[in-house]
PDB file of C-alpha atoms in Angstrom:
ATOM      1  CA  MET A 200      23.462 -39.142  83.053  1.00 88.00           C
ATOM      2  CA  THR A 201      20.472 -38.372  80.836  1.00 97.00           C
ATOM      3  CA  PRO A 202      20.922 -39.774  77.319  1.00 98.00           C
ATOM      4  CA  ILE A 203      21.057 -37.280  74.455  1.00 98.00           C
ATOM      5  CA  VAL A 204      21.397 -39.843  71.664  1.00 98.00           C
ATOM      6  CA  SER A 205      19.055 -42.747  71.180  1.00 98.00           C
ATOM      7  CA  ILE A 206      20.112 -45.823  69.232  1.00 98.00           C
ATOM      8  CA  ILE A 207      17.054 -47.734  68.089  1.00 98.00           C
ATOM      9  CA  MET A 208      17.237 -51.097  66.350  1.00 97.00           C
ATOM     10  CA  GLY A 209      14.461 -52.939  64.589  1.00 93.00           C
ATOM     11  CA  SER A 210      15.678 -56.131  66.231  1.00 92.00           C
ATOM     12  CA  THR A 211      18.349 -57.218  68.686  1.00 94.00           C
ATOM     13  CA  SER A 212      19.899 -59.108  65.764  1.00 94.00           C
ATOM     14  CA  ASP A 213      21.145 -55.642  64.669  1.00 95.00           C
ATOM     15  CA  LEU A 214      23.218 -55.290  67.851  1.00 96.00           C
ATOM     16  CA  PRO A 215      26.533 -56.535  66.386  1.00 96.00           C
ATOM     17  CA  VAL A 216      26.347 -53.720  63.818  1.00 97.00           C
ATOM     18  CA  MET A 217      25.137 -51.035  66.230  1.00 98.00           C
ATOM     19  CA  GLU A 218      27.724 -51.796  68.923  1.00 97.00           C
ATOM     20  CA  LYS A 219      30.215 -49.772  66.869  1.00 97.00           C
ATOM     21  CA  ALA A 220      28.067 -46.662  67.246  1.00 98.00           C
ATOM     22  CA  ALA A 221      27.568 -47.317  70.943  1.00 98.00           C
ATOM     23  CA  GLN A 222      31.304 -47.767  71.488  1.00 98.00           C
ATOM     24  CA  LEU A 223      32.210 -44.483  69.782  1.00 98.00           C
ATOM     25  CA  LEU A 224      29.528 -42.551  71.671  1.00 98.00           C
ATOM     26  CA  ASN A 225      30.805 -44.096  74.889  1.00 98.00           C
ATOM     27  CA  ASP A 226      34.418 -43.252  74.024  1.00 97.00           C
ATOM     28  CA  MET A 227      33.423 -39.635  73.316  1.00 97.00           C
ATOM     29  CA  HIS A 228      31.455 -39.463  76.604  1.00 97.00           C
ATOM     30  CA  VAL A 229      28.161 -38.854  74.843  1.00 98.00           C
ATOM     31  CA  PRO A 230      25.333 -40.264  76.974  1.00 98.00           C
ATOM     32  CA  PHE A 231      23.098 -42.568  74.987  1.00 98.00           C
ATOM     33  CA  GLU A 232      20.425 -45.208  75.290  1.00 98.00           C
ATOM     34  CA  MET A 233      19.832 -48.289  73.197  1.00 98.00           C
ATOM     35  CA  ASN A 234      16.528 -50.029  72.537  1.00 97.00           C
ATOM     36  CA  ALA A 235      14.911 -52.460  70.129  1.00 97.00           C
ATOM     37  CA  LEU A 236      11.628 -51.284  68.629  1.00 97.00           C
ATOM     38  CA  SER A 237       9.968 -52.602  65.495  1.00 95.00           C
ATOM     39  CA  ALA A 238       7.995 -50.422  63.103  1.00 95.00           C
ATOM     40  CA  HIS A 239       6.039 -53.519  62.090  1.00 93.00           C
ATOM     41  CA  ARG A 240       5.729 -55.488  65.338  1.00 94.00           C
ATOM     42  CA  THR A 241       5.468 -52.631  67.870  1.00 95.00           C
ATOM     43  CA  PRO A 242       4.227 -49.622  65.860  1.00 96.00           C
ATOM     44  CA  GLU A 243       2.505 -47.958  68.815  1.00 97.00           C
ATOM     45  CA  ALA A 244       5.697 -48.125  70.898  1.00 97.00           C
ATOM     46  CA  VAL A 245       7.719 -46.618  68.023  1.00 98.00           C
ATOM     47  CA  GLU A 246       5.265 -43.754  67.675  1.00 98.00           C
ATOM     48  CA  GLU A 247       5.252 -43.116  71.426  1.00 98.00           C
ATOM     49  CA  PHE A 248       9.068 -43.218  71.547  1.00 98.00           C
ATOM     50  CA  ALA A 249       9.426 -40.746  68.665  1.00 98.00           C
ATOM     51  CA  LYS A 250       6.815 -38.322  69.967  1.00 98.00           C
ATOM     52  CA  ASN A 251       8.364 -38.239  73.468  1.00 98.00           C
ATOM     53  CA  ALA A 252      12.074 -38.364  72.620  1.00 98.00           C
ATOM     54  CA  ARG A 253      12.635 -34.584  72.700  1.00 98.00           C
ATOM     55  CA  THR A 254      10.915 -34.127  76.065  1.00 98.00           C
ATOM     56  CA  ARG A 255      13.147 -36.875  77.490  1.00 98.00           C
ATOM     57  CA  GLY A 256      16.258 -34.903  76.448  1.00 98.00           C
ATOM     58  CA  ILE A 257      17.141 -36.815  73.280  1.00 98.00           C
ATOM     59  CA  LYS A 258      18.793 -34.602  70.657  1.00 98.00           C
ATOM     60  CA  VAL A 259      19.645 -37.099  67.885  1.00 98.00           C
ATOM     61  CA  ILE A 260      18.209 -40.493  66.990  1.00 98.00           C
ATOM     62  CA  ILE A 261      20.149 -43.230  65.221  1.00 98.00           C
ATOM     63  CA  ALA A 262      17.722 -45.791  63.814  1.00 98.00           C
ATOM     64  CA  ALA A 263      18.904 -49.076  62.335  1.00 97.00           C
ATOM     65  CA  ALA A 264      16.805 -51.494  60.355  1.00 94.00           C
ATOM     66  CA  GLY A 265      17.135 -54.187  57.741  1.00 92.00           C
ATOM     67  CA  MET A 266      14.948 -55.479  54.958  1.00 89.00           C
ATOM     68  CA  ALA A 267      11.885 -53.201  54.585  1.00 84.00           C
ATOM     69  CA  ALA A 268      13.608 -50.749  56.968  1.00 91.00           C
ATOM     70  CA  ALA A 269      10.546 -48.705  57.882  1.00 95.00           C
ATOM     71  CA  LEU A 270      11.817 -47.829  61.372  1.00 97.00           C
ATOM     72  CA  PRO A 271      13.900 -44.710  60.583  1.00 97.00           C
ATOM     73  CA  GLY A 272      11.125 -43.218  58.458  1.00 97.00           C
ATOM     74  CA  VAL A 273       8.383 -43.924  60.979  1.00 97.00           C
ATOM     75  CA  ILE A 274      10.493 -42.298  63.687  1.00 98.00           C
ATOM     76  CA  ALA A 275      11.250 -39.288  61.462  1.00 98.00           C
ATOM     77  CA  ALA A 276       7.540 -38.904  60.707  1.00 98.00           C
ATOM     78  CA  ASN A 277       6.790 -38.621  64.418  1.00 98.00           C
ATOM     79  CA  THR A 278       9.544 -36.294  65.661  1.00 98.00           C
ATOM     80  CA  THR A 279      11.261 -33.024  64.802  1.00 98.00           C
ATOM     81  CA  LEU A 280      14.628 -34.393  65.953  1.00 98.00           C
ATOM     82  CA  PRO A 281      17.300 -35.350  63.415  1.00 98.00           C
ATOM     83  CA  VAL A 282      17.167 -39.037  62.520  1.00 98.00           C
ATOM     84  CA  ILE A 283      20.140 -40.914  61.120  1.00 98.00           C
ATOM     85  CA  GLY A 284      19.282 -44.163  59.381  1.00 98.00           C
ATOM     86  CA  VAL A 285      21.567 -47.189  59.326  1.00 98.00           C
ATOM     87  CA  PRO A 286      20.562 -49.767  56.744  1.00 97.00           C
ATOM     88  CA  VAL A 287      21.495 -53.208  58.052  1.00 97.00           C
ATOM     89  CA  LYS A 288      22.625 -56.070  55.865  1.00 95.00           C
ATOM     90  CA  GLY A 289      20.495 -59.033  56.681  1.00 83.00           C
ATOM     91  CA  SER A 290      18.550 -60.300  53.734  1.00 73.00           C
ATOM     92  CA  VAL A 291      19.166 -61.942  50.421  1.00 78.00           C
ATOM     93  CA  LEU A 292      19.552 -58.448  48.953  1.00 90.00           C
ATOM     94  CA  ASP A 293      22.601 -57.747  51.185  1.00 92.00           C
ATOM     95  CA  GLY A 294      21.116 -54.613  52.727  1.00 94.00           C
ATOM     96  CA  VAL A 295      20.406 -52.817  49.459  1.00 95.00           C
ATOM     97  CA  ASP A 296      16.683 -53.195  50.153  1.00 94.00           C
ATOM     98  CA  ALA A 297      17.140 -51.480  53.518  1.00 94.00           C
ATOM     99  CA  LEU A 298      19.280 -48.739  51.963  1.00 96.00           C
ATOM    100  CA  TYR A 299      16.642 -47.943  49.345  1.00 95.00           C
ATOM    101  CA  SER A 300      13.885 -48.002  51.954  1.00 93.00           C
ATOM    102  CA  ILE A 301      15.680 -45.504  54.170  1.00 96.00           C
ATOM    103  CA  ILE A 302      16.916 -43.059  51.542  1.00 95.00           C
ATOM    104  CA  GLN A 303      13.633 -42.846  49.629  1.00 94.00           C
ATOM    105  CA  MET A 304      11.778 -40.674  52.126  1.00 94.00           C
ATOM    106  CA  PRO A 305       9.045 -38.267  51.032  1.00 95.00           C
ATOM    107  CA  PRO A 306       9.610 -34.500  51.183  1.00 95.00           C
ATOM    108  CA  GLY A 307       9.369 -33.191  54.733  1.00 95.00           C
ATOM    109  CA  ILE A 308      10.433 -36.471  56.374  1.00 96.00           C
ATOM    110  CA  PRO A 309      14.224 -36.556  55.913  1.00 96.00           C
ATOM    111  CA  VAL A 310      16.405 -39.336  57.268  1.00 98.00           C
ATOM    112  CA  ALA A 311      20.161 -38.796  56.997  1.00 98.00           C
ATOM    113  CA  THR A 312      21.402 -42.149  55.744  1.00 98.00           C
ATOM    114  CA  VAL A 313      24.811 -43.764  56.087  1.00 98.00           C
ATOM    115  CA  ALA A 314      26.236 -46.806  54.311  1.00 97.00           C
ATOM    116  CA  ILE A 315      24.969 -50.336  54.805  1.00 97.00           C
ATOM    117  CA  ASN A 316      26.141 -51.402  58.308  1.00 97.00           C
ATOM    118  CA  GLY A 317      27.606 -47.887  58.698  1.00 98.00           C
ATOM    119  CA  ALA A 318      26.905 -47.528  62.419  1.00 98.00           C
ATOM    120  CA  MET A 319      30.264 -45.889  63.094  1.00 97.00           C
ATOM    121  CA  ASN A 320      29.523 -43.107  60.604  1.00 98.00           C
ATOM    122  CA  ALA A 321      26.070 -42.670  62.123  1.00 98.00           C
ATOM    123  CA  ALA A 322      27.690 -42.058  65.513  1.00 98.00           C
ATOM    124  CA  ILE A 323      30.189 -39.664  63.948  1.00 98.00           C
ATOM    125  CA  LEU A 324      27.380 -37.720  62.279  1.00 98.00           C
ATOM    126  CA  ALA A 325      25.470 -37.558  65.575  1.00 98.00           C
ATOM    127  CA  ILE A 326      28.599 -36.289  67.344  1.00 98.00           C
ATOM    128  CA  GLN A 327      29.127 -33.633  64.674  1.00 98.00           C
ATOM    129  CA  MET A 328      25.528 -32.447  65.114  1.00 98.00           C
ATOM    130  CA  LEU A 329      25.892 -32.288  68.884  1.00 98.00           C
ATOM    131  CA  ALA A 330      29.282 -30.582  68.656  1.00 98.00           C
ATOM    132  CA  LEU A 331      27.663 -27.591  66.955  1.00 98.00           C
ATOM    133  CA  SER A 332      26.446 -26.469  70.375  1.00 98.00           C
ATOM    134  CA  ASP A 333      28.976 -28.218  72.643  1.00 98.00           C
ATOM    135  CA  GLU A 334      32.494 -26.801  72.496  1.00 98.00           C
ATOM    136  CA  LYS A 335      33.977 -29.513  74.706  1.00 98.00           C
ATOM    137  CA  LEU A 336      32.579 -32.220  72.429  1.00 98.00           C
ATOM    138  CA  ALA A 337      33.794 -30.271  69.369  1.00 98.00           C
ATOM    139  CA  GLU A 338      37.326 -30.284  70.795  1.00 98.00           C
ATOM    140  CA  ALA A 339      37.149 -33.995  71.622  1.00 97.00           C
ATOM    141  CA  PHE A 340      35.894 -34.747  68.125  1.00 97.00           C
ATOM    142  CA  ALA A 341      38.676 -32.671  66.554  1.00 97.00           C
ATOM    143  CA  ALA A 342      41.182 -34.749  68.555  1.00 97.00           C
ATOM    144  CA  TYR A 343      39.470 -37.929  67.355  1.00 96.00           C
ATOM    145  CA  LYS A 344      39.793 -36.793  63.723  1.00 95.00           C
ATOM    146  CA  GLU A 345      43.452 -35.927  64.292  1.00 95.00           C
ATOM    147  CA  GLY A 346      43.947 -39.443  65.665  1.00 94.00           C
ATOM    148  CA  LEU A 347      42.466 -40.912  62.474  1.00 92.00           C
ATOM    149  CA  LYS A 348      44.929 -38.865  60.445  1.00 91.00           C
ATOM    150  CA  LYS A 349      47.857 -40.039  62.566  1.00 92.00           C
ATOM    151  CA  LYS A 350      46.821 -43.684  62.122  1.00 91.00           C
ATOM    152  CA  ILE A 351      46.962 -43.319  58.335  1.00 90.00           C
ATOM    153  CA  VAL A 352      50.309 -41.515  58.423  1.00 90.00           C
ATOM    154  CA  LYS A 353      51.714 -44.266  60.655  1.00 89.00           C
ATOM    155  CA  ALA A 354      50.302 -47.016  58.427  1.00 89.00           C
ATOM    156  CA  ASN A 355      51.848 -45.364  55.392  1.00 85.00           C
ATOM    157  CA  GLU A 356      55.231 -45.203  57.105  1.00 87.00           C
ATOM    158  CA  GLU A 357      54.966 -48.892  58.007  1.00 87.00           C
ATOM    159  CA  LEU A 358      54.177 -49.728  54.377  1.00 85.00           C
ATOM    160  CA  LYS A 359      57.456 -48.117  53.319  1.00 86.00           C
ATOM    161  CA  GLU A 360      59.288 -50.635  55.500  1.00 85.00           C
ATOM    162  CA  VAL A 361      57.633 -53.656  53.898  1.00 83.00           C
ATOM    163  CA  LYS A 362      59.930 -55.350  51.419  1.00 77.00           C
ATOM    164  CA  PHE A 363      58.514 -57.318  48.539  1.00 75.00           C
ATOM    165  CA  GLU A 364      60.352 -59.797  46.409  1.00 76.00           C
ATOM    166  CA  TYR A 365      59.395 -59.554  42.805  1.00 75.00           C
ATOM    167  CA  LYS A 366      59.506 -62.785  40.873  1.00 77.00           C
ATOM    168  CA  THR A 367      59.860 -62.963  37.167  1.00 77.00           C
ATOM    169  CA  ASN A 368      58.836 -65.966  35.134  1.00 71.00           C
TER     170      ASN A 368
END
């Protein structure tokens, strides 16, 4: 199946974070690809990827990067596709440096940005974008959201059954 979402990481060290996005896309039957490209070490490959993504059938790009986090912005500068940035925790600044790098894009080069290590929300946002023109995916996503609601209701019911002993001194 031709991928419609591309997950791009600045390094394979980002894989443990990005696996959450891949798993959700897989669970929702959204075809995707995953690659490591570096804005600093392979800039020509990043530019080529971004410029050709639409013609290859990609509809949304999720780009993860840590530290200087140039990857999402470089991709956004070279494509008209929506780009979702995932700042990755990985430096002494705990990912805040990556967050600031991704959200501070110049006018005309937007990157939708999720929380630090927020790969799951990046996948959810990609699914919501795709569901605008895919009724079957919209229905599957609505069921997913209903499942989240049921998990919280169940957890709340289980909390009511927990008994605590209060101690006074």
